[in-house]
PDB file of C-alpha atoms in Angstrom:
ATOM      1  CA  MET N   1      43.429 205.393   7.433  1.00 59.00           C
ATOM      2  CA  PRO N   2      46.351 202.010   8.723  1.00 70.00           C
ATOM      3  CA  LEU N   3      44.434 198.862  10.022  1.00 77.00           C
ATOM      4  CA  ASP N   4      46.739 200.295  13.524  1.00 74.00           C
ATOM      5  CA  GLN N   5      44.309 203.068  14.224  1.00 75.00           C
ATOM      6  CA  LEU N   6      41.198 201.165  13.696  1.00 77.00           C
ATOM      7  CA  PRO N   7      38.691 199.020  15.866  1.00 85.00           C
ATOM      8  CA  ARG N   8      38.987 195.479  15.518  1.00 91.00           C
ATOM      9  CA  PRO N   9      36.685 193.951  13.500  1.00 94.00           C
ATOM     10  CA  GLN N  10      33.555 191.578  14.294  1.00 92.00           C
ATOM     11  CA  TRP N  11      33.372 190.503  10.746  1.00 96.00           C
ATOM     12  CA  LEU N  12      35.526 189.154   8.127  1.00 97.00           C
ATOM     13  CA  THR N  13      33.735 189.563   4.692  1.00 98.00           C
ATOM     14  CA  PHE N  14      35.389 188.272   1.504  1.00 98.00           C
ATOM     15  CA  ASP N  15      34.456 188.591  -2.266  1.00 97.00           C
ATOM     16  CA  CYS N  16      34.339 185.038  -3.448  1.00 98.00           C
ATOM     17  CA  TYR N  17      35.409 184.274  -6.782  1.00 97.00           C
ATOM     18  CA  GLY N  18      39.311 185.726  -7.685  1.00 96.00           C
ATOM     19  CA  THR N  19      40.115 186.022  -3.950  1.00 97.00           C
ATOM     20  CA  LEU N  20      39.085 182.735  -2.352  1.00 98.00           C
ATOM     21  CA  ILE N  21      38.085 180.922  -5.277  1.00 98.00           C
ATOM     22  CA  GLN N  22      40.396 180.218  -8.441  1.00 97.00           C
ATOM     23  CA  TRP N  23      37.991 182.592 -10.825  1.00 95.00           C
ATOM     24  CA  ASP N  24      40.301 183.313 -14.007  1.00 92.00           C
ATOM     25  CA  GLU N  25      41.443 179.901 -14.363  1.00 92.00           C
ATOM     26  CA  GLY N  26      38.303 177.991 -13.872  1.00 93.00           C
ATOM     27  CA  LEU N  27      36.763 180.026 -16.557  1.00 94.00           C
ATOM     28  CA  GLN N  28      39.523 180.351 -19.253  1.00 93.00           C
ATOM     29  CA  ALA N  29      39.406 176.032 -18.960  1.00 95.00           C
ATOM     30  CA  ALA N  30      35.242 176.261 -19.320  1.00 95.00           C
ATOM     31  CA  VAL N  31      35.365 178.900 -22.454  1.00 95.00           C
ATOM     32  CA  ALA N  32      38.376 176.649 -24.030  1.00 94.00           C
ATOM     33  CA  GLN N  33      35.836 173.798 -23.714  1.00 94.00           C
ATOM     34  CA  ILE N  34      32.951 175.132 -24.662  1.00 94.00           C
ATOM     35  CA  LEU N  35      34.791 176.558 -28.058  1.00 93.00           C
ATOM     36  CA  ASP N  36      36.636 173.456 -28.730  1.00 90.00           C
ATOM     37  CA  THR N  37      33.081 172.504 -28.943  1.00 87.00           C
ATOM     38  CA  LYS N  38      32.324 174.760 -32.092  1.00 84.00           C
ATOM     39  CA  PRO N  39      32.427 173.949 -35.632  1.00 79.00           C
ATOM     40  CA  SER N  40      36.355 174.054 -37.085  1.00 73.00           C
ATOM     41  CA  THR N  41      34.911 175.926 -40.461  1.00 68.00           C
ATOM     42  CA  VAL N  42      34.724 179.297 -37.917  1.00 69.00           C
ATOM     43  CA  PRO N  43      37.506 181.436 -36.682  1.00 78.00           C
ATOM     44  CA  ALA N  44      37.681 180.649 -32.945  1.00 81.00           C
ATOM     45  CA  PRO N  45      38.485 183.666 -30.832  1.00 91.00           C
ATOM     46  CA  THR N  46      40.826 182.477 -28.208  1.00 92.00           C
ATOM     47  CA  PRO N  47      39.384 182.148 -24.770  1.00 93.00           C
ATOM     48  CA  ALA N  48      40.998 185.456 -23.690  1.00 92.00           C
ATOM     49  CA  GLN N  49      39.578 186.808 -26.647  1.00 94.00           C
ATOM     50  CA  PHE N  50      36.011 185.735 -26.106  1.00 95.00           C
ATOM     51  CA  LEU N  51      36.023 186.291 -22.268  1.00 95.00           C
ATOM     52  CA  HIS N  52      36.964 190.533 -22.848  1.00 94.00           C
ATOM     53  CA  VAL N  53      33.491 190.049 -25.058  1.00 96.00           C
ATOM     54  CA  TYR N  54      31.953 187.824 -22.568  1.00 96.00           C
ATOM     55  CA  ASP N  55      32.540 190.241 -19.315  1.00 95.00           C
ATOM     56  CA  GLU N  56      31.184 193.314 -21.463  1.00 96.00           C
ATOM     57  CA  HIS N  57      28.274 191.903 -21.350  1.00 97.00           C
ATOM     58  CA  GLU N  58      28.006 190.006 -18.000  1.00 96.00           C
ATOM     59  CA  HIS N  59      28.994 193.621 -16.864  1.00 94.00           C
ATOM     60  CA  ARG N  60      26.341 195.522 -18.388  1.00 96.00           C
ATOM     61  CA  LEU N  61      23.445 193.248 -17.717  1.00 97.00           C
ATOM     62  CA  GLU N  62      24.374 192.739 -14.094  1.00 96.00           C
ATOM     63  CA  HIS N  63      23.437 196.678 -13.834  1.00 93.00           C
ATOM     64  CA  THR N  64      20.711 196.723 -15.923  1.00 94.00           C
ATOM     65  CA  PRO N  65      17.425 196.609 -14.495  1.00 93.00           C
ATOM     66  CA  PRO N  66      14.640 194.436 -14.046  1.00 94.00           C
ATOM     67  CA  TYR N  67      17.786 192.168 -11.706  1.00 96.00           C
ATOM     68  CA  ARG N  68      17.684 188.831 -13.029  1.00 97.00           C
ATOM     69  CA  ARG N  69      19.852 185.971 -10.914  1.00 97.00           C
ATOM     70  CA  PHE N  70      23.444 185.339 -12.817  1.00 97.00           C
ATOM     71  CA  ALA N  71      22.907 181.739 -14.223  1.00 96.00           C
ATOM     72  CA  ASP N  72      20.414 184.010 -16.723  1.00 97.00           C
ATOM     73  CA  VAL N  73      23.041 187.043 -16.674  1.00 97.00           C
ATOM     74  CA  THR N  74      25.686 184.190 -17.790  1.00 96.00           C
ATOM     75  CA  ARG N  75      23.618 182.381 -20.153  1.00 96.00           C
ATOM     76  CA  GLU N  76      22.246 185.373 -21.879  1.00 97.00           C
ATOM     77  CA  SER N  77      26.099 187.362 -21.796  1.00 97.00           C
ATOM     78  CA  LEU N  78      27.213 183.747 -23.547  1.00 97.00           C
ATOM     79  CA  ARG N  79      24.402 183.984 -26.171  1.00 97.00           C
ATOM     80  CA  LEU N  80      25.376 187.259 -27.166  1.00 97.00           C
ATOM     81  CA  ALA N  81      29.370 187.073 -26.560  1.00 96.00           C
ATOM     82  CA  MET N  82      28.637 183.785 -29.354  1.00 94.00           C
ATOM     83  CA  GLU N  83      26.660 185.808 -31.822  1.00 94.00           C
ATOM     84  CA  ALA N  84      29.834 188.309 -31.596  1.00 94.00           C
ATOM     85  CA  PHE N  85      32.291 185.851 -32.854  1.00 93.00           C
ATOM     86  CA  GLN N  86      29.430 184.272 -34.983  1.00 91.00           C
ATOM     87  CA  LEU N  87      29.312 180.702 -33.290  1.00 92.00           C
ATOM     88  CA  PRO N  88      26.379 178.700 -32.765  1.00 92.00           C
ATOM     89  CA  TYR N  89      24.802 179.032 -29.245  1.00 93.00           C
ATOM     90  CA  ARG N  90      23.495 175.576 -27.129  1.00 92.00           C
ATOM     91  CA  PRO N  91      21.769 175.754 -23.795  1.00 93.00           C
ATOM     92  CA  GLU N  92      24.273 173.076 -22.930  1.00 94.00           C
ATOM     93  CA  ASP N  93      27.076 175.594 -23.365  1.00 95.00           C
ATOM     94  CA  ALA N  94      25.815 177.835 -20.506  1.00 94.00           C
ATOM     95  CA  ASP N  95      25.227 174.125 -18.269  1.00 94.00           C
ATOM     96  CA  LEU N  96      28.885 173.457 -18.413  1.00 95.00           C
ATOM     97  CA  LEU N  97      29.677 176.872 -17.783  1.00 95.00           C
ATOM     98  CA  THR N  98      27.778 177.874 -14.404  1.00 94.00           C
ATOM     99  CA  GLY N  99      28.458 173.857 -13.610  1.00 94.00           C
ATOM    100  CA  SER N 100      32.215 174.800 -14.055  1.00 95.00           C
ATOM    101  CA  ILE N 101      32.182 177.930 -11.347  1.00 96.00           C
ATOM    102  CA  SER N 102      30.200 175.892  -8.825  1.00 95.00           C
ATOM    103  CA  ARG N 103      33.279 173.344  -9.298  1.00 95.00           C
ATOM    104  CA  MET N 104      35.923 176.398  -9.398  1.00 96.00           C
ATOM    105  CA  PRO N 105      39.178 175.117  -6.390  1.00 97.00           C
ATOM    106  CA  PRO N 106      39.912 177.601  -3.779  1.00 98.00           C
ATOM    107  CA  PHE N 107      43.491 178.805  -3.997  1.00 98.00           C
ATOM    108  CA  ALA N 108      46.170 176.620  -2.293  1.00 97.00           C
ATOM    109  CA  GLU N 109      46.473 178.981   0.567  1.00 98.00           C
ATOM    110  CA  VAL N 110      42.917 179.903   1.471  1.00 98.00           C
ATOM    111  CA  VAL N 111      41.554 176.928   3.896  1.00 98.00           C
ATOM    112  CA  ALA N 112      44.100 177.079   5.846  1.00 98.00           C
ATOM    113  CA  THR N 113      43.895 180.420   6.420  1.00 98.00           C
ATOM    114  CA  LEU N 114      40.197 180.964   6.673  1.00 98.00           C
ATOM    115  CA  GLY N 115      40.788 178.478   9.575  1.00 98.00           C
ATOM    116  CA  LEU N 116      43.677 180.318  10.813  1.00 98.00           C
ATOM    117  CA  LEU N 117      41.284 183.444  11.099  1.00 98.00           C
ATOM    118  CA  LYS N 118      38.256 181.541  12.162  1.00 97.00           C
ATOM    119  CA  GLN N 119      40.563 180.217  15.720  1.00 97.00           C
ATOM    120  CA  ALA N 120      41.343 183.797  15.914  1.00 96.00           C
ATOM    121  CA  GLY N 121      37.732 184.699  16.610  1.00 96.00           C
ATOM    122  CA  PHE N 122      37.000 186.350  13.693  1.00 97.00           C
ATOM    123  CA  ARG N 123      33.162 185.513  11.916  1.00 97.00           C
ATOM    124  CA  LEU N 124      33.989 185.171   8.279  1.00 98.00           C
ATOM    125  CA  CYS N 125      30.916 185.766   5.641  1.00 98.00           C
ATOM    126  CA  ILE N 126      31.522 185.431   1.840  1.00 98.00           C
ATOM    127  CA  ILE N 127      29.780 188.496  -0.211  1.00 98.00           C
ATOM    128  CA  SER N 128      29.439 187.474  -3.856  1.00 98.00           C
ATOM    129  CA  ASN N 129      27.806 188.137  -7.444  1.00 97.00           C
ATOM    130  CA  THR N 130      26.118 184.726  -8.133  1.00 97.00           C
ATOM    131  CA  ASP N 131      23.487 182.723  -7.006  1.00 98.00           C
ATOM    132  CA  ASP N 132      22.808 180.643  -4.161  1.00 98.00           C
ATOM    133  CA  ASP N 133      23.476 177.417  -5.650  1.00 97.00           C
ATOM    134  CA  ILE N 134      26.043 178.301  -8.009  1.00 97.00           C
ATOM    135  CA  ILE N 135      28.182 179.266  -4.700  1.00 98.00           C
ATOM    136  CA  ALA N 136      27.027 176.348  -2.676  1.00 97.00           C
ATOM    137  CA  GLY N 137      29.693 173.730  -4.170  1.00 97.00           C
ATOM    138  CA  ASN N 138      32.429 176.921  -3.648  1.00 98.00           C
ATOM    139  CA  VAL N 139      31.605 176.777   0.026  1.00 98.00           C
ATOM    140  CA  ALA N 140      31.559 173.213   0.412  1.00 98.00           C
ATOM    141  CA  GLN N 141      35.446 173.141  -0.347  1.00 98.00           C
ATOM    142  CA  LEU N 142      36.336 175.935   2.249  1.00 98.00           C
ATOM    143  CA  GLY N 143      36.489 173.683   4.882  1.00 97.00           C
ATOM    144  CA  GLY N 144      33.778 174.574   6.851  1.00 97.00           C
ATOM    145  CA  HIS N 145      35.149 177.886   8.194  1.00 98.00           C
ATOM    146  CA  ILE N 146      32.474 180.008   6.429  1.00 98.00           C
ATOM    147  CA  ASP N 147      29.519 181.393   8.273  1.00 98.00           C
ATOM    148  CA  ARG N 148      27.101 182.722   6.484  1.00 98.00           C
ATOM    149  CA  VAL N 149      27.041 183.812   2.515  1.00 98.00           C
ATOM    150  CA  ILE N 150      24.917 186.533   1.000  1.00 98.00           C
ATOM    151  CA  THR N 151      24.685 186.956  -2.472  1.00 98.00           C
ATOM    152  CA  ALA N 152      23.647 188.671  -5.305  1.00 98.00           C
ATOM    153  CA  GLU N 153      20.380 186.391  -5.883  1.00 98.00           C
ATOM    154  CA  GLN N 154      19.537 187.375  -1.901  1.00 98.00           C
ATOM    155  CA  ALA N 155      20.411 190.828  -2.002  1.00 97.00           C
ATOM    156  CA  GLY N 156      18.485 191.520  -5.754  1.00 97.00           C
ATOM    157  CA  ALA N 157      21.650 193.324  -6.419  1.00 97.00           C
ATOM    158  CA  TYR N 158      25.603 193.106  -7.353  1.00 97.00           C
ATOM    159  CA  LYS N 159      27.873 194.918  -6.333  1.00 96.00           C
ATOM    160  CA  PRO N 160      29.530 197.576  -6.826  1.00 94.00           C
ATOM    161  CA  SER N 161      25.752 198.658  -5.577  1.00 95.00           C
ATOM    162  CA  ARG N 162      24.792 199.895  -2.209  1.00 94.00           C
ATOM    163  CA  ALA N 163      21.911 197.482  -1.575  1.00 96.00           C
ATOM    164  CA  ILE N 164      24.133 194.308  -1.345  1.00 97.00           C
ATOM    165  CA  PHE N 165      25.691 195.600   0.971  1.00 96.00           C
ATOM    166  CA  ALA N 166      23.600 197.460   2.947  1.00 96.00           C
ATOM    167  CA  HIS N 167      21.581 193.807   2.454  1.00 97.00           C
ATOM    168  CA  ALA N 168      24.805 192.183   4.527  1.00 97.00           C
ATOM    169  CA  TYR N 169      25.014 194.473   6.951  1.00 96.00           C
ATOM    170  CA  ARG N 170      21.205 194.311   7.952  1.00 96.00           C
ATOM    171  CA  SER N 171      21.626 190.280   8.063  1.00 96.00           C
ATOM    172  CA  LEU N 172      25.026 190.327   9.679  1.00 96.00           C
ATOM    173  CA  GLY N 173      23.529 193.074  12.622  1.00 95.00           C
ATOM    174  CA  VAL N 174      26.859 195.177  12.390  1.00 94.00           C
ATOM    175  CA  THR N 175      27.398 198.497  10.519  1.00 91.00           C
ATOM    176  CA  ALA N 176      30.157 199.017   7.888  1.00 90.00           C
ATOM    177  CA  ASP N 177      32.325 200.709  11.086  1.00 87.00           C
ATOM    178  CA  GLU N 178      32.637 196.780  12.255  1.00 90.00           C
ATOM    179  CA  VAL N 179      33.833 195.121   9.271  1.00 94.00           C
ATOM    180  CA  VAL N 180      37.209 194.555   7.003  1.00 96.00           C
ATOM    181  CA  HIS N 181      35.947 193.073   3.981  1.00 97.00           C
ATOM    182  CA  ILE N 182      38.922 191.378   1.710  1.00 98.00           C
ATOM    183  CA  CYS N 183      38.709 191.496  -1.917  1.00 97.00           C
ATOM    184  CA  ALA N 184      40.906 190.592  -5.520  1.00 96.00           C
ATOM    185  CA  SER N 185      38.220 192.624  -7.725  1.00 91.00           C
ATOM    186  CA  PRO N 186      38.931 196.386  -8.168  1.00 90.00           C
ATOM    187  CA  HIS N 187      36.198 197.654 -10.621  1.00 88.00           C
ATOM    188  CA  LEU N 188      33.551 195.732  -7.904  1.00 93.00           C
ATOM    189  CA  ASP N 189      34.527 195.871  -4.738  1.00 95.00           C
ATOM    190  CA  LEU N 190      36.841 198.402  -4.284  1.00 93.00           C
ATOM    191  CA  ALA N 191      34.767 200.723  -6.326  1.00 93.00           C
ATOM    192  CA  ALA N 192      32.285 199.793  -3.212  1.00 93.00           C
ATOM    193  CA  ALA N 193      34.760 200.313  -0.828  1.00 93.00           C
ATOM    194  CA  ARG N 194      35.487 203.758  -2.290  1.00 92.00           C
ATOM    195  CA  ASP N 195      31.525 204.902  -2.317  1.00 92.00           C
ATOM    196  CA  ILE N 196      30.036 203.236   1.014  1.00 91.00           C
ATOM    197  CA  GLY N 197      33.101 203.716   3.109  1.00 90.00           C
ATOM    198  CA  PHE N 198      34.280 200.578   4.207  1.00 93.00           C
ATOM    199  CA  ARG N 199      37.690 199.079   5.234  1.00 93.00           C
ATOM    200  CA  CYS N 200      38.805 197.219   2.689  1.00 95.00           C
ATOM    201  CA  ILE N 201      42.545 194.308   1.983  1.00 96.00           C
ATOM    202  CA  TRP N 202      43.141 193.793  -1.381  1.00 96.00           C
ATOM    203  CA  ILE N 203      44.266 190.807  -2.672  1.00 97.00           C
ATOM    204  CA  ASP N 204      46.527 191.410  -5.801  1.00 95.00           C
ATOM    205  CA  ARG N 205      46.810 188.604  -6.926  1.00 94.00           C
ATOM    206  CA  GLY N 206      49.390 189.498  -9.605  1.00 89.00           C
ATOM    207  CA  THR N 207      46.275 189.631 -12.594  1.00 89.00           C
ATOM    208  CA  GLY N 208      46.961 193.176 -13.785  1.00 87.00           C
ATOM    209  CA  ARG N 209      43.719 194.637 -12.438  1.00 86.00           C
ATOM    210  CA  LYS N 210      44.534 197.471 -10.984  1.00 84.00           C
ATOM    211  CA  PRO N 211      42.521 199.650  -7.792  1.00 81.00           C
ATOM    212  CA  LEU N 212      40.495 202.929  -9.186  1.00 86.00           C
ATOM    213  CA  PRO N 213      42.991 206.038  -9.260  1.00 89.00           C
ATOM    214  CA  ASP N 214      40.775 208.112  -6.852  1.00 91.00           C
ATOM    215  CA  TYR N 215      41.312 204.945  -4.153  1.00 92.00           C
ATOM    216  CA  ARG N 216      43.800 203.653  -2.541  1.00 91.00           C
ATOM    217  CA  PRO N 217      43.043 200.411  -0.263  1.00 93.00           C
ATOM    218  CA  ASP N 218      43.434 200.188   3.612  1.00 92.00           C
ATOM    219  CA  ALA N 219      46.069 197.411   2.567  1.00 93.00           C
ATOM    220  CA  THR N 220      47.024 195.629  -0.115  1.00 94.00           C
ATOM    221  CA  VAL N 221      48.734 192.112  -0.212  1.00 96.00           C
ATOM    222  CA  PRO N 222      49.919 189.317  -2.607  1.00 97.00           C
ATOM    223  CA  THR N 223      47.535 186.646  -0.861  1.00 98.00           C
ATOM    224  CA  LEU N 224      45.422 185.601   1.753  1.00 98.00           C
ATOM    225  CA  ASP N 225      47.966 183.985   3.940  1.00 98.00           C
ATOM    226  CA  ARG N 226      49.577 187.489   4.445  1.00 97.00           C
ATOM    227  CA  VAL N 227      46.639 189.281   6.249  1.00 97.00           C
ATOM    228  CA  PRO N 228      47.145 187.208   9.229  1.00 97.00           C
ATOM    229  CA  ASP N 229      50.173 189.359   9.502  1.00 95.00           C
ATOM    230  CA  LEU N 230      48.172 192.203   9.004  1.00 94.00           C
ATOM    231  CA  PHE N 231      46.051 191.661  11.775  1.00 95.00           C
ATOM    232  CA  ARG N 232      49.280 191.018  14.061  1.00 94.00           C
ATOM    233  CA  GLN N 233      50.848 194.204  12.980  1.00 92.00           C
ATOM    234  CA  ALA N 234      47.605 195.597  14.146  1.00 91.00           C
ATOM    235  CA  GLY N 235      47.391 194.201  17.124  1.00 91.00           C
ATOM    236  CA  TRP N 236      44.148 192.275  15.985  1.00 93.00           C
ATOM    237  CA  LEU N 237      45.799 188.931  16.530  1.00 90.00           C
TER     238      LEU N 237
END
């Protein structure tokens, strides 16, 4: 449904990595650094090839009971991907990867846009598939504009599970109808929007990821700084 036919939300919730924070760029750089430490006698995959295998393990482990912290998922996914490419794994590799996540910077337009939305009276919350200590370094780079951070660690569940969003709404004291979620992730956040029914704006940053064939976001923009324009058209600003 067009945004101008919907009530103004109290809260804006955001996916973090890939939406606010430069996830793909940072992950590629971290994996390239890890691969550079491996013996040259073993044919090394490209970072993109390695991440394809790593992502498969990460997504499987996140949705295999019992719940485990993201740092543990990262460690095991990295070990399994190394094993698949016959590369030696060291615990320091996982430390490098999780440490690099905390240092990943925001996209250029993000901090100013969050400030504009905060000044307009919206309250801002991140809902992210990570641990509290990992995301703290990223949130510290967002200009002090974020009011709440909800993590998989707090909820004991990963997106697209209903559990993490239910935990977020309980924590914020709102219903799904009082929120607009802003995200760049089709296979996690848009899947949750389809299944739960909350309003959702997709940030299509040109990564090649596509929405699910049976779901259409309420709006699509290429970057976060286009969101205020949508809100002006809806009469929310």
